[in-house]
PDB file of C-alpha atoms in Angstrom:
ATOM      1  CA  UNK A 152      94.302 107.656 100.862  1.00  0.00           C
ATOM      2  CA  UNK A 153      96.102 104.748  99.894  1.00  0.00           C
ATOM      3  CA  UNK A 154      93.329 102.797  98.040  1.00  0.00           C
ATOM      4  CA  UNK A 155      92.742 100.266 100.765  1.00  0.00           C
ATOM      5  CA  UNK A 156      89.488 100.380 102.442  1.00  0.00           C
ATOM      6  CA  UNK A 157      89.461  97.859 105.704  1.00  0.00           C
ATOM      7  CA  UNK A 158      85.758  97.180 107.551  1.00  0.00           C
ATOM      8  CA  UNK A 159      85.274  97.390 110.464  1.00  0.00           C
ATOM      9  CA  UNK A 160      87.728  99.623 111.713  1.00  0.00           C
ATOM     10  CA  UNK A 161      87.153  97.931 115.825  1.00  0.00           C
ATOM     11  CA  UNK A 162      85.519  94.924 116.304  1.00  0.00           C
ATOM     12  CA  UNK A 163      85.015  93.929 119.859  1.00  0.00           C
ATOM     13  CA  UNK A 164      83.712  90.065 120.526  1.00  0.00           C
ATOM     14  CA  UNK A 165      83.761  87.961 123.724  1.00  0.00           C
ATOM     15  CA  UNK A 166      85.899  84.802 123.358  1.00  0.00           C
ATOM     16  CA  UNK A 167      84.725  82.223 121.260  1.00  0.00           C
ATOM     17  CA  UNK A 168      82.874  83.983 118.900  1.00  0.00           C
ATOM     18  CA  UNK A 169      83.442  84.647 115.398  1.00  0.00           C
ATOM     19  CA  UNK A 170      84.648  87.706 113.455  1.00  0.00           C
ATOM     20  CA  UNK A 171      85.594  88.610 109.819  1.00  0.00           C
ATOM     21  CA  UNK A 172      86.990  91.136 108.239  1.00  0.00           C
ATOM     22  CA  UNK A 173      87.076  92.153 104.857  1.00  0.00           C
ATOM     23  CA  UNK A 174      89.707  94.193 102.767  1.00  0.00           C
ATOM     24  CA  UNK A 175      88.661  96.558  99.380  1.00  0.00           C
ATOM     25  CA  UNK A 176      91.773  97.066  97.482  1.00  0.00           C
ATOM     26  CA  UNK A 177      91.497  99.251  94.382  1.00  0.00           C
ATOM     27  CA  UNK A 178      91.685  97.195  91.358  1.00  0.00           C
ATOM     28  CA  UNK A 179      94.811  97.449  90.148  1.00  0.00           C
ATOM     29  CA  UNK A 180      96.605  95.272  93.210  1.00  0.00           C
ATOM     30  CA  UNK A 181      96.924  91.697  92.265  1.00  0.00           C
ATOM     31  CA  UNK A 182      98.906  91.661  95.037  1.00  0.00           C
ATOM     32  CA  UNK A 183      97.259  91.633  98.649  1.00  0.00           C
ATOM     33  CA  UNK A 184      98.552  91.093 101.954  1.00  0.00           C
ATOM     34  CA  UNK A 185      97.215  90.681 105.533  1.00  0.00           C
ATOM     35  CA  UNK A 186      99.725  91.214 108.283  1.00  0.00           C
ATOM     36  CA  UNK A 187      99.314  91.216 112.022  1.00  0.00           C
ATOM     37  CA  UNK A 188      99.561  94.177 114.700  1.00  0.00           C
ATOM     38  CA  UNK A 189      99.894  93.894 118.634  1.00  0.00           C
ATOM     39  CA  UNK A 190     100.632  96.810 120.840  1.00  0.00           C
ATOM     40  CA  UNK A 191     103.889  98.075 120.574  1.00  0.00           C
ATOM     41  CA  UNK A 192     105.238  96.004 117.618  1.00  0.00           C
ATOM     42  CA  UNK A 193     105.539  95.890 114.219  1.00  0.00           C
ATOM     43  CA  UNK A 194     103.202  93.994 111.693  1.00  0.00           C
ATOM     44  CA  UNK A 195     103.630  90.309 111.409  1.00  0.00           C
ATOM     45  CA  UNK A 196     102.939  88.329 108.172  1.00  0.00           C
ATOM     46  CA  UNK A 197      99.918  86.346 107.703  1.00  0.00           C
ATOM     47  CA  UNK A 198      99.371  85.449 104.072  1.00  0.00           C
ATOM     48  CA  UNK A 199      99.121  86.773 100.676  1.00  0.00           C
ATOM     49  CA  UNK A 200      97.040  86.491  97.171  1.00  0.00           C
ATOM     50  CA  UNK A 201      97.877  86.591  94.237  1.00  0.00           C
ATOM     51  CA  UNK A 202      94.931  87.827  92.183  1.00  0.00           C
ATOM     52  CA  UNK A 203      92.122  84.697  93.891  1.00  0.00           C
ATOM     53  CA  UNK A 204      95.396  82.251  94.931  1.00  0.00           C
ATOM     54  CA  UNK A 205      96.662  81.929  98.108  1.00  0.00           C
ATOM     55  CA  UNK A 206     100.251  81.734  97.414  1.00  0.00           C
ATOM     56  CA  UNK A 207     102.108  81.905 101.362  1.00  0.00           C
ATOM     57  CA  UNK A 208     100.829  81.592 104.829  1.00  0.00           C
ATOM     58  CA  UNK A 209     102.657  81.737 108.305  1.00  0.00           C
ATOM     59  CA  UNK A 210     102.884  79.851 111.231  1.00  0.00           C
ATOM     60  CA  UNK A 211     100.863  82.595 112.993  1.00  0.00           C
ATOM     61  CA  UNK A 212      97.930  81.569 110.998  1.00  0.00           C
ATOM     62  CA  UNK A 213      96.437  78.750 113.091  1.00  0.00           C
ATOM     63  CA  UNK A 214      93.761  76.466 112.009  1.00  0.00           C
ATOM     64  CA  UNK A 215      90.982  78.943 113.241  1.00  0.00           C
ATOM     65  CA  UNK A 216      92.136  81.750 110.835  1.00  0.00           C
ATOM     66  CA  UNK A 217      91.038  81.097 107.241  1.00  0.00           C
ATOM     67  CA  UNK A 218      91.304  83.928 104.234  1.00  0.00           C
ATOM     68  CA  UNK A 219      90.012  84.005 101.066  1.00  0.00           C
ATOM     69  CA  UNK A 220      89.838  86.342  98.013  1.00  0.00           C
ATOM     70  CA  UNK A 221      87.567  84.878  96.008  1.00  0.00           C
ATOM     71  CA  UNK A 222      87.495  86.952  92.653  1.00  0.00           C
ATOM     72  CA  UNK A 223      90.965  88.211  92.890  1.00  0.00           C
ATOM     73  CA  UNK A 224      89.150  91.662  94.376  1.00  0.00           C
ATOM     74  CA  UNK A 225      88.190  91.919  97.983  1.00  0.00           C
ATOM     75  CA  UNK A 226      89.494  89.400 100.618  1.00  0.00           C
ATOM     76  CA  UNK A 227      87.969  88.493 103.819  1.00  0.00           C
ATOM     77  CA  UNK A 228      90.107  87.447 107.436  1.00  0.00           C
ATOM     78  CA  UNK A 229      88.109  85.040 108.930  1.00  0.00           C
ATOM     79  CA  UNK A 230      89.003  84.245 112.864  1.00  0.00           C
ATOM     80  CA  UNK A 231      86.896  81.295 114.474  1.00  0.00           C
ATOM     81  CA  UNK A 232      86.443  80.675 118.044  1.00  0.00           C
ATOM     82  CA  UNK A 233      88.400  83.605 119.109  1.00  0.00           C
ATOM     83  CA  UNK A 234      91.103  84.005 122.265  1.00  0.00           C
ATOM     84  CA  UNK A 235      92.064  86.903 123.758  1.00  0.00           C
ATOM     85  CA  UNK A 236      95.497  86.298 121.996  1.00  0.00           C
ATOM     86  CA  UNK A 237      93.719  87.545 119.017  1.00  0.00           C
ATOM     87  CA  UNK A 238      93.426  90.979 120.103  1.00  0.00           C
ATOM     88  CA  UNK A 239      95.422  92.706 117.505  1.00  0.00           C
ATOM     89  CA  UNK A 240      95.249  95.415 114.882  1.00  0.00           C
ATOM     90  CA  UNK A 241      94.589  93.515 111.447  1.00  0.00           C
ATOM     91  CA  UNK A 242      96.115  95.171 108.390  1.00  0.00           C
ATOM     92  CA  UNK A 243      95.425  94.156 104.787  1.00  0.00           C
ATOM     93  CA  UNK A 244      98.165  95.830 102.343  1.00  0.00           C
ATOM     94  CA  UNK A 245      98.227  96.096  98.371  1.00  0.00           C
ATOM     95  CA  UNK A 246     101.382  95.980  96.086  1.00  0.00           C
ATOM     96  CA  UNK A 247     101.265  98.927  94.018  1.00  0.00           C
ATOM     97  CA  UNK A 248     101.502  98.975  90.292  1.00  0.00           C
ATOM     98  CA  UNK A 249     104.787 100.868  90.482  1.00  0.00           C
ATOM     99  CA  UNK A 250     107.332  97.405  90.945  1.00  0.00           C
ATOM    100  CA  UNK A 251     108.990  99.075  94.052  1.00  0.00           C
ATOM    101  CA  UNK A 252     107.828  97.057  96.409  1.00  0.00           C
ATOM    102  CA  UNK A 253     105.770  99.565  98.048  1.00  0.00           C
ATOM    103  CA  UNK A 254     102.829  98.170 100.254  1.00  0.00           C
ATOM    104  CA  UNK A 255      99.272 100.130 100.590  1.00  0.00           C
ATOM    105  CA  UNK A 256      98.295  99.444 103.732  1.00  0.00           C
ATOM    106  CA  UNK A 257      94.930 100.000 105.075  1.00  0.00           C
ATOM    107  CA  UNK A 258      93.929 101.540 108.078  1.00  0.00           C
ATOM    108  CA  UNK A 259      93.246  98.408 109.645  1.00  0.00           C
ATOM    109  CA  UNK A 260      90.790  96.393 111.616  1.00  0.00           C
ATOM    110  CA  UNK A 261      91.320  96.695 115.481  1.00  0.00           C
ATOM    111  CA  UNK A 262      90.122  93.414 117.297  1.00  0.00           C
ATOM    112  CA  UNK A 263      89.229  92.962 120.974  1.00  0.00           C
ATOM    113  CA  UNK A 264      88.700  89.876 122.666  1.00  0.00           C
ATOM    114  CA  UNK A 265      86.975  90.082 125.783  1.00  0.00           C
TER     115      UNK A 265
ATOM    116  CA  UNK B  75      92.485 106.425 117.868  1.00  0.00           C
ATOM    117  CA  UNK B  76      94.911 103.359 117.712  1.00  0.00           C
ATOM    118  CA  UNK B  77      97.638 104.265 120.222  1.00  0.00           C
ATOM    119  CA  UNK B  78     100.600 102.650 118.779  1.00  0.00           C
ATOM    120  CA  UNK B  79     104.030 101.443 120.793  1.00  0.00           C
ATOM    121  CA  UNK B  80     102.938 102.441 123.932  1.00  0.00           C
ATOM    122  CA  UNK B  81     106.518 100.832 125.266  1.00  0.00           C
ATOM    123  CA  UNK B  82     108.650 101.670 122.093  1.00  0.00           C
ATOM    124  CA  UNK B  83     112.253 103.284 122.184  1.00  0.00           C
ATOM    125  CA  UNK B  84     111.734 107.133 121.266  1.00  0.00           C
ATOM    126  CA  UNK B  85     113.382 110.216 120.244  1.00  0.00           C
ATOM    127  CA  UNK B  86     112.350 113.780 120.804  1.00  0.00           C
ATOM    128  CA  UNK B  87     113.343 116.177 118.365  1.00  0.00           C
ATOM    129  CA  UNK B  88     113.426 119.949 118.579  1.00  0.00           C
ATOM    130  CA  UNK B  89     111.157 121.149 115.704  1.00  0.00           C
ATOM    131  CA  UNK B  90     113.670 122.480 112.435  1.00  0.00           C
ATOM    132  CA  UNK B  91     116.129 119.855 113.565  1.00  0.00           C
ATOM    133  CA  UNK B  92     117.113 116.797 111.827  1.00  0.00           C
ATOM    134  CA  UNK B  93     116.508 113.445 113.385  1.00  0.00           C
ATOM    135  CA  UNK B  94     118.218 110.541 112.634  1.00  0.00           C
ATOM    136  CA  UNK B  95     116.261 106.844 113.503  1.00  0.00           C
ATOM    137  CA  UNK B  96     117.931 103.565 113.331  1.00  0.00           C
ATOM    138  CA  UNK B  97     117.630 100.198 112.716  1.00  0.00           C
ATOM    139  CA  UNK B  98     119.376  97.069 112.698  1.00  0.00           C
ATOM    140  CA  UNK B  99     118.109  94.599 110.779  1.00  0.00           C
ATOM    141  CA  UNK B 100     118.232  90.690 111.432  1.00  0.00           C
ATOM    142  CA  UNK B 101     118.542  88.664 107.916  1.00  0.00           C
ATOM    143  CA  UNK B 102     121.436  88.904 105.711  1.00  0.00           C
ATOM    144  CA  UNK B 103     119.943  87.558 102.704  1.00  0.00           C
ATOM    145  CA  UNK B 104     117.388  90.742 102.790  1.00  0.00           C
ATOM    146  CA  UNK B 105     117.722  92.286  99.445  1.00  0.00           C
ATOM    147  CA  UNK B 106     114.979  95.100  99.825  1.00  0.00           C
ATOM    148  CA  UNK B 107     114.837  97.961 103.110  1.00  0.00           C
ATOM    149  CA  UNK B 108     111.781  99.916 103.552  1.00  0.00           C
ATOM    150  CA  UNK B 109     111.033 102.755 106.181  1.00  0.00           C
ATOM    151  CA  UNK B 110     107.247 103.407 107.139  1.00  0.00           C
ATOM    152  CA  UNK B 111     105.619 105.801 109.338  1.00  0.00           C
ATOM    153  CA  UNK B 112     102.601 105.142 111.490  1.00  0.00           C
ATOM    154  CA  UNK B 113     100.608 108.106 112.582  1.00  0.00           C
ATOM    155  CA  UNK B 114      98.087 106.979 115.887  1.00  0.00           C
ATOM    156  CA  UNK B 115      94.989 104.789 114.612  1.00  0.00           C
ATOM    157  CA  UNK B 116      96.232 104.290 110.612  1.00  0.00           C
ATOM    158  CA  UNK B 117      98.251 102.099 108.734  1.00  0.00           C
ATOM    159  CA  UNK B 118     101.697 102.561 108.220  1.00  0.00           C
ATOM    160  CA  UNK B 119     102.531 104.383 105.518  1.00  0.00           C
ATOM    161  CA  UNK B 120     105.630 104.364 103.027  1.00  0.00           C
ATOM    162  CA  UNK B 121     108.099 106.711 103.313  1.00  0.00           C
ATOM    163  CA  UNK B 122     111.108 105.598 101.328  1.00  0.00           C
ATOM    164  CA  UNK B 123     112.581 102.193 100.232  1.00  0.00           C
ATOM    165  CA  UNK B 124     116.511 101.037  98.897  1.00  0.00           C
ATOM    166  CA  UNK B 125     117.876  97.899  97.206  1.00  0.00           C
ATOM    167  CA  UNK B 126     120.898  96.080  98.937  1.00  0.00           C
ATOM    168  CA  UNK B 127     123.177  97.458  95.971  1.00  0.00           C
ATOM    169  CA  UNK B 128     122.751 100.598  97.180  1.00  0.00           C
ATOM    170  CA  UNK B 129     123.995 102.749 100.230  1.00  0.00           C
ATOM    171  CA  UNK B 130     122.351 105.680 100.005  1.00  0.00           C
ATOM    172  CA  UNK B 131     118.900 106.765  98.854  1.00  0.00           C
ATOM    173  CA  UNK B 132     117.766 110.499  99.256  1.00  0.00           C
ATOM    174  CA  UNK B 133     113.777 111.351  99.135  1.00  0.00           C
ATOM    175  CA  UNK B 134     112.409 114.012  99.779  1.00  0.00           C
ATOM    176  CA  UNK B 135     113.207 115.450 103.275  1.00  0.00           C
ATOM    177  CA  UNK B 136     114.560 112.110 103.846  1.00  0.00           C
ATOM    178  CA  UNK B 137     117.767 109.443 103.469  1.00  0.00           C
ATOM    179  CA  UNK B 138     118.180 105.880 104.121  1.00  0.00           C
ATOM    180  CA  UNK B 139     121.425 104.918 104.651  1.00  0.00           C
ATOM    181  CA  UNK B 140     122.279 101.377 104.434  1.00  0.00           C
ATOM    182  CA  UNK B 141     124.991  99.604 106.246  1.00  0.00           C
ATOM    183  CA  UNK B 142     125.655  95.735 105.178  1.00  0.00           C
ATOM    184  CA  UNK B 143     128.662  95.164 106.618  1.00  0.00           C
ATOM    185  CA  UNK B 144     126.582  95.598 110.136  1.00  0.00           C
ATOM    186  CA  UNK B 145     123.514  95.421 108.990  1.00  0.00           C
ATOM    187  CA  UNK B 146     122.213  98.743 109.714  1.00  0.00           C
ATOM    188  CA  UNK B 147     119.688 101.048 108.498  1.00  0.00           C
ATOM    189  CA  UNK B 148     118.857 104.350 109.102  1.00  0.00           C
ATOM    190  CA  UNK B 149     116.573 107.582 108.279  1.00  0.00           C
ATOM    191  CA  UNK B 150     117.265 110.928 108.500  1.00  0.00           C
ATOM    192  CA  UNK B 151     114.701 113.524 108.164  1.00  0.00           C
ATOM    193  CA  UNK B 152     116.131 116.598 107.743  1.00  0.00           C
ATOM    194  CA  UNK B 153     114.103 119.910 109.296  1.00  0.00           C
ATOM    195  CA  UNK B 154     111.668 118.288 111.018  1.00  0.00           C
ATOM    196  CA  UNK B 155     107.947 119.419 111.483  1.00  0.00           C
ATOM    197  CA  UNK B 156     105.129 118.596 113.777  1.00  0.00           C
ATOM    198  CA  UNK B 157     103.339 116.011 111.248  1.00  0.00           C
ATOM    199  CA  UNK B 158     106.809 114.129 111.409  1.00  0.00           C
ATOM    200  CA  UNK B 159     105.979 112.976 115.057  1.00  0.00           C
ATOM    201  CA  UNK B 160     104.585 109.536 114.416  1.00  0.00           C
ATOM    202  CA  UNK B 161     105.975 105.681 115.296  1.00  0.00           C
ATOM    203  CA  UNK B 162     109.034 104.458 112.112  1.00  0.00           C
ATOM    204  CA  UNK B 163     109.787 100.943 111.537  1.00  0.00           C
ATOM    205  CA  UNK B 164     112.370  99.607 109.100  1.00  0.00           C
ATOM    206  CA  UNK B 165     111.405  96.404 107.133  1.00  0.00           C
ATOM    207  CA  UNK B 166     113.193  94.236 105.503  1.00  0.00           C
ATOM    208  CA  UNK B 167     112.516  91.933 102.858  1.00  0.00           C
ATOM    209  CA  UNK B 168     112.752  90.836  98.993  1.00  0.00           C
ATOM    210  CA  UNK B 169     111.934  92.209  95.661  1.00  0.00           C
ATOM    211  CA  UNK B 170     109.385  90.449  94.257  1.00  0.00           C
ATOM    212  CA  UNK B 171     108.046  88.430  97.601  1.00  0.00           C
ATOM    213  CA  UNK B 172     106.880  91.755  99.962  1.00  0.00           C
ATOM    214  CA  UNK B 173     106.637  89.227 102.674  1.00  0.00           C
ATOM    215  CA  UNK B 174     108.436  91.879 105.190  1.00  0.00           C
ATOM    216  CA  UNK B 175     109.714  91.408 108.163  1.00  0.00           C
ATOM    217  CA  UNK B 176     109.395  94.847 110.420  1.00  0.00           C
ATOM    218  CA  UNK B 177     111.663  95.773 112.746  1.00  0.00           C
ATOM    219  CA  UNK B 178     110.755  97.258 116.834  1.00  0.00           C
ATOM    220  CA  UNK B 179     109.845 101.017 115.868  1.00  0.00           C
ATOM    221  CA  UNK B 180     110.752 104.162 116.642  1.00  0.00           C
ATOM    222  CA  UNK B 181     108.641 106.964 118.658  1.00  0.00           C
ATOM    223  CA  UNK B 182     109.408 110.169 117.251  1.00  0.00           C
ATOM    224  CA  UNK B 183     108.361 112.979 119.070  1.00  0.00           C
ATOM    225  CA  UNK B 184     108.759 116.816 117.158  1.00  0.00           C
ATOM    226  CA  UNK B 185     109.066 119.145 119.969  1.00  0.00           C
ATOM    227  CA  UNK B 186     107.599 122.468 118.788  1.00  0.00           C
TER     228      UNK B 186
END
């Protein structure tokens, strides 16, 4: 158990539609990533918080992907007006307290596009 | 479950055996190597890390081994079991900013 609780674990959604995820670290990561999973790769980087601030985002976060952490706990993914290029495994990912570098990563949120 | 690098360069290894996975990585400037596992339908998970002022790092049951001069990394697991069989990927990255960049992963297969 790495102390990162992801929900929901599949989401399935017809194109167009909205979906959000949300992301429980344990309390003690001010740190908290998302990062980006298609078949047969390796996670991409989204974004990341610092405690509530939104400190980095990538190019692969277009205008219809908005995230927000808004008491420096939790932190929601939100994807509007979805494409079947959106079909991805979403993974949210805590620094640890232990200033390795080490990422928590949750089990992530699996999203089909139909 | 999540089924993982369906298309992904593997290795089958005879269970008791040691593996060795590699890696090459793309950015000079990366400061900060990590190895993960990812078992079918979870997260990856952290296996073992090492600092670019470093060659060698030995866990437990594992070693990274880092290569500047060509930019290589690799993992050895040494007597492989059956819960070893998973997909690896090597990131890469900076100390401080764990904006990593993850390499095409490995298929490991333990063969019992």
């Amino acid at each position: 158990d790495t102390g990162v609780s992801q929900d929901p674990r599949h989401k399935i959604t017809k194109r167009g539609q909205n979906v959000t995820f949300r992301c429980d670290p344990i309390s003690e990561h001010n740190r908290l990533y998302w990062y980006r999973q298609t078949l047969g790769q390796g996670p991409e980087f989204l974004t990341y918080f610092q405690n509530e601030a939104q400190l980095e985002k990538s190019r692969l976060l277009s205008d219809r992907f908005s995230a927000e952490r808004p008491k420096g706990s939790f932190s929601t993914l939100e994807i509007q007006r979805t494409e079947q290029g959106d079909s991805a495994m979403y993974l949210c990912a805590a620094l640890g307290k232990t200033n390795t570098g080490e990422l928590f990563f949750g089990e992530g949120s699996r999203l089909t596009v139909l | 479950g999540e089924n993982v690098g369906l298309h992904l360069p593997t290795l089958s290894v005879q269970e008791g055996d040691n593996s060795i996975i590699n890696c090459a990585y793309s950015n000079s400037a990366s400061d900060y190597f990590i190895w993960y596992k990812q078992e079918s339908g979870k997260g990856p998970q952290f296996i073992i890390d090492i600092r670019s002022n470093m060659d060698k790092r030995q866990g437990q049951r594992v070693t990274v081994l880092l290569n500047k001069t060509v930019k290589h990394l690799s993992l050895q697991i040494a007597a492989t079991q059956p819960g070893d069989s998973a997909v690896y990927f090597c990131a890469e990255g900076h100390l401080g900013n764990e904006k990593l960049t993850f390499g095409t992963g490995t298929r490991l297969t333990i063969i019992p």
